[in-house]
PDB file of C-alpha atoms and ligand atoms in Angstrom:
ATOM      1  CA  UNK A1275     -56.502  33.585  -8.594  1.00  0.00           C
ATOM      2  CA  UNK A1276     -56.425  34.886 -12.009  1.00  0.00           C
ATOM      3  CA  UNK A1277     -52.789  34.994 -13.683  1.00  0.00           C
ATOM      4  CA  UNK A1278     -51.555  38.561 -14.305  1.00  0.00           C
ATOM      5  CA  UNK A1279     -50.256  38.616 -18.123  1.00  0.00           C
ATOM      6  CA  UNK A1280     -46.763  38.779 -18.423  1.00  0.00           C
ATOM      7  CA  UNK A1281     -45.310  42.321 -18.785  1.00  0.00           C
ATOM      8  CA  UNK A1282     -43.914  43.247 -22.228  1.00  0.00           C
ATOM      9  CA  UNK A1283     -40.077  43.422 -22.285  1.00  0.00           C
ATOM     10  CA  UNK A1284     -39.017  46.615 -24.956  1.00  0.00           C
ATOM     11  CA  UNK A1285     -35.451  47.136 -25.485  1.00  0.00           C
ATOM     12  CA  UNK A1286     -35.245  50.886 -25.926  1.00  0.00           C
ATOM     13  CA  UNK A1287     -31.533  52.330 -26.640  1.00  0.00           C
ATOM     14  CA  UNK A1288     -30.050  55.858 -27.522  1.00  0.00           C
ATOM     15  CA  UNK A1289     -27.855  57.310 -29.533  1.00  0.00           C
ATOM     16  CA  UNK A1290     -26.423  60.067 -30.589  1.00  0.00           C
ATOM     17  CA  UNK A1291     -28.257  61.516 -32.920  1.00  0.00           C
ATOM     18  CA  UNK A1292     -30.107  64.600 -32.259  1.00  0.00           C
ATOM     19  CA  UNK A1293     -34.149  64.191 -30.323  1.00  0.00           C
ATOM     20  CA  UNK A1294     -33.159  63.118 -27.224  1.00  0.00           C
ATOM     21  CA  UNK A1295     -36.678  64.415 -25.883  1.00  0.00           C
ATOM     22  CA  UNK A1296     -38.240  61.975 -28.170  1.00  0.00           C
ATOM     23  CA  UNK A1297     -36.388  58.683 -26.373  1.00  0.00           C
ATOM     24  CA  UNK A1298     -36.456  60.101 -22.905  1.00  0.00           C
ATOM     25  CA  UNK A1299     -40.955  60.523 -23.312  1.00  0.00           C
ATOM     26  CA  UNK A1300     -40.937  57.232 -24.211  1.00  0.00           C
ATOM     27  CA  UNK A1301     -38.924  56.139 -21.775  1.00  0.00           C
ATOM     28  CA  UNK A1302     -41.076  57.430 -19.337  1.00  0.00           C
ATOM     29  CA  UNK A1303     -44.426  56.109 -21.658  1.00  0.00           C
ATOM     30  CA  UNK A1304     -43.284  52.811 -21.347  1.00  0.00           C
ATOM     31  CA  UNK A1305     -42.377  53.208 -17.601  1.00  0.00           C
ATOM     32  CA  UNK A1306     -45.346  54.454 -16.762  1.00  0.00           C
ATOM     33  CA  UNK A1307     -47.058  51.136 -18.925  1.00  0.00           C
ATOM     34  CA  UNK A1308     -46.867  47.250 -17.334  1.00  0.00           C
ATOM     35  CA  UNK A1309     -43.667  46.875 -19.281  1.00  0.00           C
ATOM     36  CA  UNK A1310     -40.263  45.913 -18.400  1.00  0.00           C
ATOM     37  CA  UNK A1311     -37.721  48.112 -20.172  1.00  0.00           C
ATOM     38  CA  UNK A1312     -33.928  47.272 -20.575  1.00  0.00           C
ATOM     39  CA  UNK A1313     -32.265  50.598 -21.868  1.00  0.00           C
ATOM     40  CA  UNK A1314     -28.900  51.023 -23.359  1.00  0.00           C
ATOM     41  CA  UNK A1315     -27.456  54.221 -24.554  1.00  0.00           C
ATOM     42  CA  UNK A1316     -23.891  54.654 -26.300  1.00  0.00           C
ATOM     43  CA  UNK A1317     -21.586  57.264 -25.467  1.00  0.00           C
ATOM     44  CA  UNK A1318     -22.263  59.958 -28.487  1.00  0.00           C
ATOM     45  CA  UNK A1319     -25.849  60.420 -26.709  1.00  0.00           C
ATOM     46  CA  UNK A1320     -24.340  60.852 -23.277  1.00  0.00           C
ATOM     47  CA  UNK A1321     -22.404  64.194 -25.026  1.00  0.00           C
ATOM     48  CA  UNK A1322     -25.639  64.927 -27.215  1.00  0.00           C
ATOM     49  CA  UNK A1323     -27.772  65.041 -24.028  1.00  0.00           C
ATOM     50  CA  UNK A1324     -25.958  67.385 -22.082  1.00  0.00           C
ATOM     51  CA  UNK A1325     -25.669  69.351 -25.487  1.00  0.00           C
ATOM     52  CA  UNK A1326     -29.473  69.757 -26.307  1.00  0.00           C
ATOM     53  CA  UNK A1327     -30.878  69.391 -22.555  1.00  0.00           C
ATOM     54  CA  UNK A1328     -28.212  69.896 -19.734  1.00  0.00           C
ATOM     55  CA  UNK A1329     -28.477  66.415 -18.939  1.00  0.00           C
ATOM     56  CA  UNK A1330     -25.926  64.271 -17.474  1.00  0.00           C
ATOM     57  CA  UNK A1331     -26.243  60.794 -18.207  1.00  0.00           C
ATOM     58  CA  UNK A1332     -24.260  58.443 -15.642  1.00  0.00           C
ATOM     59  CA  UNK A1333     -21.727  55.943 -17.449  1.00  0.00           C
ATOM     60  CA  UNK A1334     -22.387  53.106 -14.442  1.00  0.00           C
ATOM     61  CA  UNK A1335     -25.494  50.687 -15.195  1.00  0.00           C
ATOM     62  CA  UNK A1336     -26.391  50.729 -11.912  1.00  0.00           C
ATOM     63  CA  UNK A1337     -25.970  54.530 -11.186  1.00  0.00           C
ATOM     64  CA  UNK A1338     -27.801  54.790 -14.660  1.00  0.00           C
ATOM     65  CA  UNK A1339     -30.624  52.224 -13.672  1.00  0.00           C
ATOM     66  CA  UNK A1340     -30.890  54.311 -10.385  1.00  0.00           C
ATOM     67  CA  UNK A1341     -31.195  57.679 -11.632  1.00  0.00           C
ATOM     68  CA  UNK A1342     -33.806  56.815 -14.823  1.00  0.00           C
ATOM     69  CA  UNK A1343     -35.707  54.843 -12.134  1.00  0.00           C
ATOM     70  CA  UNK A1344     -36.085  57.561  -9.578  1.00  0.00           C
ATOM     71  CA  UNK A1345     -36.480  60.289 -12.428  1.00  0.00           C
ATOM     72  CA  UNK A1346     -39.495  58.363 -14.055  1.00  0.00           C
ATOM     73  CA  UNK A1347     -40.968  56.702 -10.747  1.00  0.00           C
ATOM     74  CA  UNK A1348     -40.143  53.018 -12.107  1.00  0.00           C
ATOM     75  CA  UNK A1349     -41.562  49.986 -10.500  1.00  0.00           C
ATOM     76  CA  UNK A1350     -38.955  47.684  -8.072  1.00  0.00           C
ATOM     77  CA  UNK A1351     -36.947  45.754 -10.876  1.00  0.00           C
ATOM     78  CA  UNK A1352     -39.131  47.544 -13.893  1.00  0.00           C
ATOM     79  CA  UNK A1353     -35.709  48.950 -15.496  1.00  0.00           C
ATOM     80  CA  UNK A1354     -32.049  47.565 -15.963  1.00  0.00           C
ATOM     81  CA  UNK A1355     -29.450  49.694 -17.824  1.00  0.00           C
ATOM     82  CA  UNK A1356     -27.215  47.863 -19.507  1.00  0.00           C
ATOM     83  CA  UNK A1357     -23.719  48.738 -20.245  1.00  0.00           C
ATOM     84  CA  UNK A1358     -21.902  48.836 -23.588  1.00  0.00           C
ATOM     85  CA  UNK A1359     -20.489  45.308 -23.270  1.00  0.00           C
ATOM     86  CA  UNK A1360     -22.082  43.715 -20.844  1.00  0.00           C
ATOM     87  CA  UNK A1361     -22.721  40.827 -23.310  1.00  0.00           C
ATOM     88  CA  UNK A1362     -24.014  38.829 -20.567  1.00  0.00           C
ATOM     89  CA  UNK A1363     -27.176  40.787 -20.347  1.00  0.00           C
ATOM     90  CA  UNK A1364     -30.155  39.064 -21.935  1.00  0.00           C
ATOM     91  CA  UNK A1365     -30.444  41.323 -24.939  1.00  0.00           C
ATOM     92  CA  UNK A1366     -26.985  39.973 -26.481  1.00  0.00           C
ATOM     93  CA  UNK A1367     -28.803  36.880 -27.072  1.00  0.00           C
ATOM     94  CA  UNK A1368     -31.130  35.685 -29.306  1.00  0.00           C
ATOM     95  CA  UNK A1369     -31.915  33.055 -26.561  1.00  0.00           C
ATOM     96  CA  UNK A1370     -34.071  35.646 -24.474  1.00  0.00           C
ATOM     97  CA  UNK A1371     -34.592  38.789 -26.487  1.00  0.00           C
ATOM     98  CA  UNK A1372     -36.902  41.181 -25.595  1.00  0.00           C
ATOM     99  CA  UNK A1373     -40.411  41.147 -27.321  1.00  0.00           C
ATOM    100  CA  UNK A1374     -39.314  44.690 -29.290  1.00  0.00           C
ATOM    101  CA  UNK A1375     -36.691  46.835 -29.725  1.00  0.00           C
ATOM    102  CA  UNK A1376     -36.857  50.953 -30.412  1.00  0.00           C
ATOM    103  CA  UNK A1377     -33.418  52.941 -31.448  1.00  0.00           C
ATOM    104  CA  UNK A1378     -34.583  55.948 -30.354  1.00  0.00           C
ATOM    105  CA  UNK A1379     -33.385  58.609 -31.646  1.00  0.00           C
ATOM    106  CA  UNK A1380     -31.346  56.539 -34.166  1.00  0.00           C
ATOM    107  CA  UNK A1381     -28.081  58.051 -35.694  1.00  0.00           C
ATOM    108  CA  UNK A1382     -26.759  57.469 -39.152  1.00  0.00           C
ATOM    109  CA  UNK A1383     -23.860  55.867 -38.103  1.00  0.00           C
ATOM    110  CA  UNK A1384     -25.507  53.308 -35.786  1.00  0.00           C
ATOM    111  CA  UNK A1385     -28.438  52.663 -38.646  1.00  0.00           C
ATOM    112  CA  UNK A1386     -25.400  51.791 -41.203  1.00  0.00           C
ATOM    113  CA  UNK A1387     -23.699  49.909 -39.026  1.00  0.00           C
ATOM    114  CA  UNK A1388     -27.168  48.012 -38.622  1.00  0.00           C
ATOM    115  CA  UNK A1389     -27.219  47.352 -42.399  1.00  0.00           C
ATOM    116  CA  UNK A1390     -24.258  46.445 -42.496  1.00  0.00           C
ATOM    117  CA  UNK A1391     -24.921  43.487 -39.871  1.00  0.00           C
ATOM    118  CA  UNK A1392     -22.029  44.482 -37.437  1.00  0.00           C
ATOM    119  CA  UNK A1393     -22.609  44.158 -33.976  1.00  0.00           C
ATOM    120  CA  UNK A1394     -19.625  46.201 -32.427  1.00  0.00           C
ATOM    121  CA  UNK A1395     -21.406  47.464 -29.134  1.00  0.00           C
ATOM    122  CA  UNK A1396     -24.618  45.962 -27.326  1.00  0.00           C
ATOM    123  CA  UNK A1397     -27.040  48.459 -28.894  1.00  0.00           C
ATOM    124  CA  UNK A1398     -25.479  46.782 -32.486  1.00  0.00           C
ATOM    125  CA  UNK A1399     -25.738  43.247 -31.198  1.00  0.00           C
ATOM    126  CA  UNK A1400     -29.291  43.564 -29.572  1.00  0.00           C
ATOM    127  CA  UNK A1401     -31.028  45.134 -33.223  1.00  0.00           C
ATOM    128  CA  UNK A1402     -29.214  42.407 -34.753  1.00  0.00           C
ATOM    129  CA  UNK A1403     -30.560  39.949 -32.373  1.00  0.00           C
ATOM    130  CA  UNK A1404     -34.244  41.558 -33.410  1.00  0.00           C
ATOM    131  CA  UNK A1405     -33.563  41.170 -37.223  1.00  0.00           C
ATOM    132  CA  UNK A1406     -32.426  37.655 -37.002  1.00  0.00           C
ATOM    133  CA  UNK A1407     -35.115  36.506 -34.269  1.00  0.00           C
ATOM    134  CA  UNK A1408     -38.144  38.322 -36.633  1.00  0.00           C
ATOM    135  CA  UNK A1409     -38.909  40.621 -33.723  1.00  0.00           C
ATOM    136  CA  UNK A1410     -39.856  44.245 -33.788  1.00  0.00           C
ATOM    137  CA  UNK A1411     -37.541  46.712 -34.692  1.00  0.00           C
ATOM    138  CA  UNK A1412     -38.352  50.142 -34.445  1.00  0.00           C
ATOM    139  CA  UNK A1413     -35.514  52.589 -36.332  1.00  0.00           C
ATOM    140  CA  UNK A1414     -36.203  56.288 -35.052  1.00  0.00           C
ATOM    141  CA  UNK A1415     -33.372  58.223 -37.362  1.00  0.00           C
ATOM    142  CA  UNK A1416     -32.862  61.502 -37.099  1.00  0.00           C
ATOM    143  CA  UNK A1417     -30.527  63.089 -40.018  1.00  0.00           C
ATOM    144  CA  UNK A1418     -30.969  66.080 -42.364  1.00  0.00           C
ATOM    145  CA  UNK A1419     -31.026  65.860 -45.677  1.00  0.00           C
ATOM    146  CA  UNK A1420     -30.429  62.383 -46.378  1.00  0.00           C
ATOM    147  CA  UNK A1421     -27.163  61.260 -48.496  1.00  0.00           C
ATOM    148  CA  UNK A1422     -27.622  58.085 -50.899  1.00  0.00           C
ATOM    149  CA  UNK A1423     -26.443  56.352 -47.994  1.00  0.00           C
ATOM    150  CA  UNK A1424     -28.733  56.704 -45.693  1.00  0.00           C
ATOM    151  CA  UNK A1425     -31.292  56.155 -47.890  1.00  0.00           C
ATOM    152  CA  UNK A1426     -30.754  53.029 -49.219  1.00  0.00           C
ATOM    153  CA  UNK A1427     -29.315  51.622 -45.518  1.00  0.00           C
ATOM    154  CA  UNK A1428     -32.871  52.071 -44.566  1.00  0.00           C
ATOM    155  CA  UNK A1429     -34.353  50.457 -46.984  1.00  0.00           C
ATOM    156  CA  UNK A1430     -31.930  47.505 -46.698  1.00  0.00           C
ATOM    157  CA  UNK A1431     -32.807  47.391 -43.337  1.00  0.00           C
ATOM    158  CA  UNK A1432     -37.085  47.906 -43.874  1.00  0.00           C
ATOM    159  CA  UNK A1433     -36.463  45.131 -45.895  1.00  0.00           C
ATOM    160  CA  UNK A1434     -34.838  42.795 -43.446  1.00  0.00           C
ATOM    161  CA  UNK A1435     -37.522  43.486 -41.185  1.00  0.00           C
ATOM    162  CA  UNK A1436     -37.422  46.920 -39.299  1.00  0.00           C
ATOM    163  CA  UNK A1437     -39.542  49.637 -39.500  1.00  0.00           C
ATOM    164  CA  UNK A1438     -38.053  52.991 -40.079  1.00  0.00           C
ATOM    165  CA  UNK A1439     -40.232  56.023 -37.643  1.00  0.00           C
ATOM    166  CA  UNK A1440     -38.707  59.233 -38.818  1.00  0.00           C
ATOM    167  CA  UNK A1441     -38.993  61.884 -36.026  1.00  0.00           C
ATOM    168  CA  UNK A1442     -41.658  63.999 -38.244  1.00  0.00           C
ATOM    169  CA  UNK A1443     -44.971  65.238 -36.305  1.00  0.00           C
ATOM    170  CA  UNK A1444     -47.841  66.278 -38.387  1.00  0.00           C
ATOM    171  CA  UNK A1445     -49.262  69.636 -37.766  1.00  0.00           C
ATOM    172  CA  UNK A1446     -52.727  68.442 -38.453  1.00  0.00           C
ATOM    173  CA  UNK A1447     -53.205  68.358 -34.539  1.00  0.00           C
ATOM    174  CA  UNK A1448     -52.767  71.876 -33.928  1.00  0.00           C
ATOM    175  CA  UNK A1449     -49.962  71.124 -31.674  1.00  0.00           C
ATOM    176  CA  UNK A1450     -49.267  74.075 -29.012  1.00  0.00           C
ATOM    177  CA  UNK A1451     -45.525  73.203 -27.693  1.00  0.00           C
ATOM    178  CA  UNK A1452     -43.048  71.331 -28.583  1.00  0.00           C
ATOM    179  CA  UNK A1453     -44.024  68.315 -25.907  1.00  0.00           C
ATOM    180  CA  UNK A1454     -46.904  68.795 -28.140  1.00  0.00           C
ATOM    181  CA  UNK A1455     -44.601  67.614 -31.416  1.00  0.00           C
ATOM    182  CA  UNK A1456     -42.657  65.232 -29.346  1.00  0.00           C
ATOM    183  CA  UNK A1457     -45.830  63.030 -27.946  1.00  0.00           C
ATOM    184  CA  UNK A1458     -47.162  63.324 -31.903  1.00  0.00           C
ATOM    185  CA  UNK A1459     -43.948  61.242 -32.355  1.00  0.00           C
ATOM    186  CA  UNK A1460     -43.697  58.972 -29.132  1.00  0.00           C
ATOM    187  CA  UNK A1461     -47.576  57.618 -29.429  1.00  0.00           C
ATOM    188  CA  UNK A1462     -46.484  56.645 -33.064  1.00  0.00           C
ATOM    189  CA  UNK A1463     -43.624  54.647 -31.589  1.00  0.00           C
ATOM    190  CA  UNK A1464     -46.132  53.212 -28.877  1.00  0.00           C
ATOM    191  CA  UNK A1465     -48.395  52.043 -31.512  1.00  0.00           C
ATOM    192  CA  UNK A1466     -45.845  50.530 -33.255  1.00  0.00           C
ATOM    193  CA  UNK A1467     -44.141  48.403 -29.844  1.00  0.00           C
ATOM    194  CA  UNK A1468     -48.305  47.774 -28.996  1.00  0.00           C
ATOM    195  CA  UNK A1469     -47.540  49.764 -25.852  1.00  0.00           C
ATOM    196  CA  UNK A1470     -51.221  51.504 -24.708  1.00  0.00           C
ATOM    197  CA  UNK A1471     -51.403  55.311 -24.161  1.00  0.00           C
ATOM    198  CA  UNK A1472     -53.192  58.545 -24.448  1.00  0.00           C
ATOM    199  CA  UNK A1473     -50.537  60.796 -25.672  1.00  0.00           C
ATOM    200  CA  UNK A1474     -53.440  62.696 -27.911  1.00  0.00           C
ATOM    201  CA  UNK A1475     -56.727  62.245 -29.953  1.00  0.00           C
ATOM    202  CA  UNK A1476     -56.595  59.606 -32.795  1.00  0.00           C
ATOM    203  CA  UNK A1477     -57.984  60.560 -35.993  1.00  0.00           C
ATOM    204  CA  UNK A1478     -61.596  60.672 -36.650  1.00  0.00           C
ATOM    205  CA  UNK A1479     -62.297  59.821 -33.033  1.00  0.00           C
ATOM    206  CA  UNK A1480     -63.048  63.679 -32.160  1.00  0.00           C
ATOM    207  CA  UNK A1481     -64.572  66.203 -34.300  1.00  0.00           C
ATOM    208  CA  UNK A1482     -61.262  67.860 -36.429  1.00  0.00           C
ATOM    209  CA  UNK A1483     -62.191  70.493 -38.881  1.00  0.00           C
ATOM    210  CA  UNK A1484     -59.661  73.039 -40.779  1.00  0.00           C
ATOM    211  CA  UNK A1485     -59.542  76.062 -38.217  1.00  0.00           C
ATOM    212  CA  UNK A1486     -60.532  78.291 -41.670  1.00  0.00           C
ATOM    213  CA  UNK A1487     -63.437  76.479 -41.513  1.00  0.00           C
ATOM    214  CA  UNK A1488     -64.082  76.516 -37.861  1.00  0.00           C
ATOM    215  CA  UNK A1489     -63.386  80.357 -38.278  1.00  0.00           C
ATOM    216  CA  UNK A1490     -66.294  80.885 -40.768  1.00  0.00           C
TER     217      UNK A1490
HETATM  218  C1  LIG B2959     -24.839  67.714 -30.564  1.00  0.00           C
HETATM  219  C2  LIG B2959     -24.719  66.604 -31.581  1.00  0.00           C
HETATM  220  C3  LIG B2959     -25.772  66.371 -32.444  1.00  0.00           C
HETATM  221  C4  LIG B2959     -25.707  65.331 -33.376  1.00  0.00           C
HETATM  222  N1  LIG B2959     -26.786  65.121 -34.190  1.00  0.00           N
HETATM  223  C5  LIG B2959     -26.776  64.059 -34.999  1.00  0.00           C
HETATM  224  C6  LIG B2959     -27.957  63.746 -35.742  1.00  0.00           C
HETATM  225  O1  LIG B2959     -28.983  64.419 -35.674  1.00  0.00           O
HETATM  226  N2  LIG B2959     -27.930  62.628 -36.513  1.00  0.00           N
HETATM  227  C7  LIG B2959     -26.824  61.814 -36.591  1.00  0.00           C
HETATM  228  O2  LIG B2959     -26.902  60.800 -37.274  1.00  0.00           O
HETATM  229  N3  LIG B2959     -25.697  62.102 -35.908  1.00  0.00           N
HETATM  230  C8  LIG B2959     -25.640  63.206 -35.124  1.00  0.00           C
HETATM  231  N4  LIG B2959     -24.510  63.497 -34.395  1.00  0.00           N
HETATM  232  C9  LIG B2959     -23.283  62.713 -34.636  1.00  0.00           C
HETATM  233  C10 LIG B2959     -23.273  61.385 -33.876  1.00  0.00           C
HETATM  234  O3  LIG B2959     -23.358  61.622 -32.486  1.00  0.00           O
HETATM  235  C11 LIG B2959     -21.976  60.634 -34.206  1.00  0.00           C
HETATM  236  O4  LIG B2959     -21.986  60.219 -35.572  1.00  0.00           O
HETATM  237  C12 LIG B2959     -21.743  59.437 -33.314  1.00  0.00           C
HETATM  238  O5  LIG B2959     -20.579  58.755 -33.737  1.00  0.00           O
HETATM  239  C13 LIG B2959     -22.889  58.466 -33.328  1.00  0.00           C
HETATM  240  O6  LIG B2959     -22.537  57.369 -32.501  1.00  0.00           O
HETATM  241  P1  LIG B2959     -23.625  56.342 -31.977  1.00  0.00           P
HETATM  242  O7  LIG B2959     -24.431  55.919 -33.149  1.00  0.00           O
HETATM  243  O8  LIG B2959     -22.801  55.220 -31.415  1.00  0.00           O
HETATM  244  O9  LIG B2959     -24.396  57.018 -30.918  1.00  0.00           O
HETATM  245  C14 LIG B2959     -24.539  64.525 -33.462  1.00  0.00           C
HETATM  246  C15 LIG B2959     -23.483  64.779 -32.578  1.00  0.00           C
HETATM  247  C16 LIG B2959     -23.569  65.793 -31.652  1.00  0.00           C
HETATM  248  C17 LIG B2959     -22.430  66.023 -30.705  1.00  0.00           C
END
């Protein structure tokens, strides 16, 4: 019998930083891909989801694990919620990380307290966990303008091995909604964890002309 390959395990966590939509599509991407997810989420994106989409997020991992499960059709044993110190759950150890991690959408305060190597909460101590194993880690921050601050935590932490997604969608695509802007996002994120999808047309795979030219 040929072996199946192993499903890809992706940390994905949010916080609360505006672009919930973002993290919740690719939760359900990745759901609906062979890959075992383990999802965290802190407290400020509990409030920020029911701010921005009604949405009540349950505080229990397993009422959590149940709901996100149901919502997205998940496989038997596909998802586990984890809670914010359940530091026996795999991701608090560098013994049995996941294969890639996505903060997603990624506040300011949880990106400095990245570079600054503190590991307060589980969401902390799994990206730490990524940086000092070399794994992927995938920063999604969402802030407005930037201070000094922000600016330079991200490069401290590009430089220590994460790669920093900003949530900006290019118009190039002629999007028509805004799940239109948020998949323009998510398949970048996909790309980046290796995860397979169709969330649009790549680039110079279909005919794309200027519509002023398509006009004349
Ligand atoms: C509705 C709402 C929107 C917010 N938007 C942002 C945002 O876009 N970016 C950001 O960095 N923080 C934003 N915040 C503030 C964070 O939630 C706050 O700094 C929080 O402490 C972050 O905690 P966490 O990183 O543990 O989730 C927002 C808060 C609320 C209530």
């Amino acid at each position: 019998m040929p072996l199946m390959p192993a499903p890809r395990t992706v940390t994905l966590a949010f916080t609360g930083a505006s672009g919930l939509p973002y993290g919740l599509r690719l939760l359900e991407c990745l759901l609906a891909s062979p890959t075992r997810v383990y999802l965290l989420y802190s407290p400020a994106a509990q409030i920020v989801a029911r701010q921005e989409l009604d949405l009540t997020l349950p505080t229990q991992p397993a009422a959590a694990t149940a709901f996100f499960a149901e919502r997205y059709a998940a496989q038997p044993g596909q998802l586990t919620v984890f809670g914010r110190e359940d530091w026996y759950s795999p991701v608090a150890s560098g013994s049995n990380p996941a294969d890639a991690m996505a903060i997603c959408p990624c506040s300011v305060g949880t990106l400095g307290a990245l570079a600054c190597g503190l590991a307060d909460n589980l969401i902390e101590r799994a990206a730490d966990v990524m940086l000092k194993e070399r794994r992927p880690l995938l920063l999604v921050p969402r802030e407005t303008p930037l201070s000094a601050i922000h600016l330079e935590n991200m490069l401290k932490l590009a430089r220590a091995g994460a790669v920093i997604l900003p949530p900006a969608p290019g118009f190039y695509g002629h999007p028509q909604s805004i799940g239109d802007l948020v998949d323009f996002v998510v398949a970048r994120i996909l790309d980046q964890l290796g995860v397979g999808h169709t969330l649009g047309p790549r680039w110079g795979a279909t005919k794309s002309v200027p519509r002023s030219i398509e006009r004349t």
